Coordinates of N, CA, C and O in Angstrom, one line a residue:
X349 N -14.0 -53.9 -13.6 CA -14.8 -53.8 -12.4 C -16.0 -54.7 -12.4 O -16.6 -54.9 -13.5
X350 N -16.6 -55.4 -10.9 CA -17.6 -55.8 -11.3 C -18.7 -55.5 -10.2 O -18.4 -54.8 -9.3
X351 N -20.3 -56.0 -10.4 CA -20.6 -55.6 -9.0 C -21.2 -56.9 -8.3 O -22.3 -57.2 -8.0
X352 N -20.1 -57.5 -8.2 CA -19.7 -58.6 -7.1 C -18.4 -59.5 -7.4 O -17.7 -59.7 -8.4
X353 N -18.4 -60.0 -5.8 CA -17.3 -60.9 -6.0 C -17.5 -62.2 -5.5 O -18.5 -62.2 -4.8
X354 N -16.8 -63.2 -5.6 CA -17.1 -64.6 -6.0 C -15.5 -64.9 -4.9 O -14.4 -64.4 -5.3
X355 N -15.4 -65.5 -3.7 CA -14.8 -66.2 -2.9 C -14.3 -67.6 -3.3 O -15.2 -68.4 -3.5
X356 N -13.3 -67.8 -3.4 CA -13.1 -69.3 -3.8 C -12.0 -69.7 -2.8 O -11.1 -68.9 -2.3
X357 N -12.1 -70.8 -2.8 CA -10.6 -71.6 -1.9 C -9.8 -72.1 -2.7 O -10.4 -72.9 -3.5
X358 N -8.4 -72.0 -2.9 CA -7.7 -73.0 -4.1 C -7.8 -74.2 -3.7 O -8.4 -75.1 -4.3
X359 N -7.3 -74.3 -2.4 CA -7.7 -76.0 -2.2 C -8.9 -76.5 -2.3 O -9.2 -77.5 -1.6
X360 N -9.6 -76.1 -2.9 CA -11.2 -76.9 -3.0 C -11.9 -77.1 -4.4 O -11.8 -76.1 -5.2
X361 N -12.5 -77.7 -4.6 CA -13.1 -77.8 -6.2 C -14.8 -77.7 -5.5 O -15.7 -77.8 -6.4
X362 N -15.0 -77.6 -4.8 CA -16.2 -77.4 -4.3 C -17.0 -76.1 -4.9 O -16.4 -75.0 -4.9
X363 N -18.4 -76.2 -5.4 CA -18.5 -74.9 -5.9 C -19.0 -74.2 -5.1 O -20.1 -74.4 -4.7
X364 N -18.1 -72.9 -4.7 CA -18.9 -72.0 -3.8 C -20.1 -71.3 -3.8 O -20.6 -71.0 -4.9
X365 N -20.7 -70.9 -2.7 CA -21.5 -70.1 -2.2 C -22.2 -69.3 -3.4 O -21.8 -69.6 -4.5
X366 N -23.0 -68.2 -3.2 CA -23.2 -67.4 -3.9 C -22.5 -66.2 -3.5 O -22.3 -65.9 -2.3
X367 N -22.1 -65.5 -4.7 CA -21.1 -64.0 -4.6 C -21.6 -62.9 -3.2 O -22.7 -62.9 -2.5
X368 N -20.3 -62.0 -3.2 CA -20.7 -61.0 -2.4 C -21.6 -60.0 -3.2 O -20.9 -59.4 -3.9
X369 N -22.8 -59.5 -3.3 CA -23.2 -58.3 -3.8 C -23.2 -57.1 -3.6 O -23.3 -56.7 -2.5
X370 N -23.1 -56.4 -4.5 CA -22.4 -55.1 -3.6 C -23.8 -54.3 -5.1 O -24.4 -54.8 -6.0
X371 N -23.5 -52.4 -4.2 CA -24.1 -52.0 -5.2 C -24.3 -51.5 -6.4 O -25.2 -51.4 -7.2
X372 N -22.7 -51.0 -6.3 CA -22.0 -50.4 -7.5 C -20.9 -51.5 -7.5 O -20.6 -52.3 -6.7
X373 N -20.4 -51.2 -9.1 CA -18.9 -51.8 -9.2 C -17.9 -51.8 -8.1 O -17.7 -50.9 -7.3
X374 N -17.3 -53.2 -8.4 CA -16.0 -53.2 -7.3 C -14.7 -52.8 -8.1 O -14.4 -53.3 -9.2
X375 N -14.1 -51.8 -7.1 CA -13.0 -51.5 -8.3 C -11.2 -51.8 -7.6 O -10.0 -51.6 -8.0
X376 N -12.1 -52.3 -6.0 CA -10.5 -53.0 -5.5 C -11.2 -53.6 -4.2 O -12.1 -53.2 -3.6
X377 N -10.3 -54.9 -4.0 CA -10.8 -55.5 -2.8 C -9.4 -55.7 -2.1 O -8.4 -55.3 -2.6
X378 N -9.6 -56.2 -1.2 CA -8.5 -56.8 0.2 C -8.6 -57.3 1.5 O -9.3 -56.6 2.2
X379 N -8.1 -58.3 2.0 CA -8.2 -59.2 2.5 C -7.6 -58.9 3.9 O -6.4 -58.8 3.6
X380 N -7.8 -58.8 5.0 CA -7.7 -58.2 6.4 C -6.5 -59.4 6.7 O -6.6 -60.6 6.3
X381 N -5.3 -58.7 7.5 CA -4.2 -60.0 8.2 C -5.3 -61.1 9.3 O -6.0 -60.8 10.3
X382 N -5.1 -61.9 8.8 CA -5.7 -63.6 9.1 C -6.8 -63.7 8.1 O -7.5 -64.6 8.4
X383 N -7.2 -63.2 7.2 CA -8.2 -63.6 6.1 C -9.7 -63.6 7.1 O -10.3 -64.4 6.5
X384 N -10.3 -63.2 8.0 CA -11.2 -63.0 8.4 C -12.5 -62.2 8.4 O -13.6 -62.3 8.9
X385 N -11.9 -61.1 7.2 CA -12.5 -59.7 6.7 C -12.0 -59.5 5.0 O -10.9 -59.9 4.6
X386 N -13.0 -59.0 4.3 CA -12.3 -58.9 2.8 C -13.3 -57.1 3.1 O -14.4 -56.9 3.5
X387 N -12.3 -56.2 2.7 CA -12.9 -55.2 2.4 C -13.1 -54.9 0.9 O -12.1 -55.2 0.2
X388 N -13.9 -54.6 0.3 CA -14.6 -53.8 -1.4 C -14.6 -52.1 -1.9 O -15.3 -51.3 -1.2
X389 N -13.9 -51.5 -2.9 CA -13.7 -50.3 -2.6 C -14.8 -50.7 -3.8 O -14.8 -51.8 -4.5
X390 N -15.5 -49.7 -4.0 CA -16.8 -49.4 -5.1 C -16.5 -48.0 -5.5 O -15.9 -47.1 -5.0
X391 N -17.3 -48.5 -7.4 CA -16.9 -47.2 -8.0 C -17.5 -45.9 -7.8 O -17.4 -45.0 -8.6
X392 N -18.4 -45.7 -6.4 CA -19.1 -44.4 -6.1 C -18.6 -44.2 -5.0 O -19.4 -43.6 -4.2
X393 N -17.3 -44.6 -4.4 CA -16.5 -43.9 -3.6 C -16.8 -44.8 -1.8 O -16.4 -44.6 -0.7
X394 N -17.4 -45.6 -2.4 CA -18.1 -46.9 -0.8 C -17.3 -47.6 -0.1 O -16.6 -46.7 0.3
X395 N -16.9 -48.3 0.3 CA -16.0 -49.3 0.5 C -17.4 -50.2 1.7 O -18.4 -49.9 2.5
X396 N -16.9 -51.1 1.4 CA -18.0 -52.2 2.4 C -17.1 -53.4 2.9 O -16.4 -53.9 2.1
X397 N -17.1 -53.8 4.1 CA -16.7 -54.4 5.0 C -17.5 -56.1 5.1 O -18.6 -56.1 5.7
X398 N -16.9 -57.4 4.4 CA -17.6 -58.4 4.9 C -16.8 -59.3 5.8 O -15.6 -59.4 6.2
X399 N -17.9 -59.9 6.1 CA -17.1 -61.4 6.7 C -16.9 -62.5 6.0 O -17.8 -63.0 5.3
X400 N -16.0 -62.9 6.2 CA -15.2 -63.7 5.0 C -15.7 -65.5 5.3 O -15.7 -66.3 4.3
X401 N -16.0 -66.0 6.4 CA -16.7 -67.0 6.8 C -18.1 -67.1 6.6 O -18.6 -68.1 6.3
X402 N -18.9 -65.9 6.9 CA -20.6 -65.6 7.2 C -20.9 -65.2 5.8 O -22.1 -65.5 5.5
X403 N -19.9 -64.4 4.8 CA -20.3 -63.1 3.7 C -21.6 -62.4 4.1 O -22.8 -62.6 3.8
X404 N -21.1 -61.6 5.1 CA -22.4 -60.9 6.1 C -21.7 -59.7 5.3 O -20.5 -59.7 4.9
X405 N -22.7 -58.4 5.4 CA -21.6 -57.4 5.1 C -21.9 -56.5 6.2 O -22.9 -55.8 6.4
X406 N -20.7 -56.6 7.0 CA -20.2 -56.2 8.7 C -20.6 -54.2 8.7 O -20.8 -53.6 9.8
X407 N -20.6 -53.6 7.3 CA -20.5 -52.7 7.5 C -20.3 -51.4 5.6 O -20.3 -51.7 4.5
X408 N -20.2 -50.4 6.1 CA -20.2 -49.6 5.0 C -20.1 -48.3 4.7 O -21.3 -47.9 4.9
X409 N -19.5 -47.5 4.3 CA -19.2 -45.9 4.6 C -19.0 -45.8 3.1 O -18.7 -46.7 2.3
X410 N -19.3 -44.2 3.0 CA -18.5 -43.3 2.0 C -17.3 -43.0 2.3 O -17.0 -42.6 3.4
X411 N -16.6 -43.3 1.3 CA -14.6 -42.6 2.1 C -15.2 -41.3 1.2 O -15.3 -40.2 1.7
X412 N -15.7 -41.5 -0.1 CA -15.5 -40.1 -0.7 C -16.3 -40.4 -2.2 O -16.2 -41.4 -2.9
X413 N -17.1 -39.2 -2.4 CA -18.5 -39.1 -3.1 C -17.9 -39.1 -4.5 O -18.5 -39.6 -5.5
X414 N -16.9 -38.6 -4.6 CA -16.5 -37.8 -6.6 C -15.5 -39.0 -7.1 O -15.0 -38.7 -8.2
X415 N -15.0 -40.4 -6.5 CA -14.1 -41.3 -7.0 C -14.8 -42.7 -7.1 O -16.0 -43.0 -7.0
X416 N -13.9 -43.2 -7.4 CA -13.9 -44.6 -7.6 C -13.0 -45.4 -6.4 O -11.8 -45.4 -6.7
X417 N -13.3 -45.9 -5.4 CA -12.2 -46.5 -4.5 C -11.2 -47.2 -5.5 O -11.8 -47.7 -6.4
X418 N -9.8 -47.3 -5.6 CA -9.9 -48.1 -6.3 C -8.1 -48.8 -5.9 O -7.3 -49.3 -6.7
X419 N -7.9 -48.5 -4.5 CA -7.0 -49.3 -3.9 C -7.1 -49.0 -2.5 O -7.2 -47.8 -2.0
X420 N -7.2 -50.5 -1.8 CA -7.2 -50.4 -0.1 C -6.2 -51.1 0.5 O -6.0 -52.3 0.2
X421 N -5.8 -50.7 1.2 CA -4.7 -51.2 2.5 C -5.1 -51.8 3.7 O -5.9 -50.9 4.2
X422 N -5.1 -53.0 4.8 CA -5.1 -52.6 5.9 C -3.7 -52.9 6.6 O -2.9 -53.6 6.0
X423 N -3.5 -52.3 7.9 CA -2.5 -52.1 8.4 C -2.1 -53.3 8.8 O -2.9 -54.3 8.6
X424 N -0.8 -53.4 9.3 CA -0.4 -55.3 10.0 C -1.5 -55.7 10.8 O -2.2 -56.6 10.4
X425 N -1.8 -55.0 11.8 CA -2.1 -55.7 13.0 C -3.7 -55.7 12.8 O -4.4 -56.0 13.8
X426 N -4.4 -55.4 11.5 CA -5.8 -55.3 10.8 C -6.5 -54.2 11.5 O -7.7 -54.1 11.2
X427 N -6.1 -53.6 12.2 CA -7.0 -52.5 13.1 C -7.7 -51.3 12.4 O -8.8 -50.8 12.6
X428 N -6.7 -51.1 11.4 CA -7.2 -49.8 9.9 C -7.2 -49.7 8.8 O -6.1 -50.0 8.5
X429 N -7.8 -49.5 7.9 CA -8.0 -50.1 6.8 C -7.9 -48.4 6.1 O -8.5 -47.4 6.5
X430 N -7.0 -48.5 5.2 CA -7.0 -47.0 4.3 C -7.1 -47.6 2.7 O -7.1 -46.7 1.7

C-alpha cells in the first residue's frame, strides 16, 4: 500500500507531474471506461475520486469505517463505481 500514486504514460519518457496524495494508504485503484477518472480505495475505508487530466480530486466518501478498500469496480458505461 502506499499513500500516493504516481500516473505515468507508457508512451512517454517524460517525467511526470507530481503524485496523487491521498490521506491514508492506497490499497486499490481503478481507472473509469475512457480513462478520464482513476478512483483510490484507502486503508480507512475512503475511496476518492480524481481527474485523471487535472489530478483534481473530483471527490470523496466513506464506503465503510472498519476496512481497508481494497478492490473497486466501475460499471461499462462508468456511471457506478462499487
Amino acid at each position: 500500500p502506499w499513500d500516493s500514486v504516481q500516473l505515468m504514460s507508457p508512451r512517454s519518457d517524460a517525467i511526470p507531474p507530481a503524485p496523487l496524495a491521498t490521506k491514508h494508504r492506497v490499497f486499490s485503484s481503478c481507472w473509469s471506461p475512457g480513462s478520464q477518472q482513476i478512483a483510490l480505495g484507502e486503508e480507512r475505508g475512503s475511496i476518492s475520486l480524481w481527474d485523471a487530466a487535472t489530478r483534481v480530486k473530483r471527490s470523496e466518501w466513506v464506503a465503510h469505517s472498519d476496512k481497508a478498500v481494497d478492490t473497486l469496480a466501475w460499471s461499462p458505461d462508468g456511471s457506478r463505481l462499487a
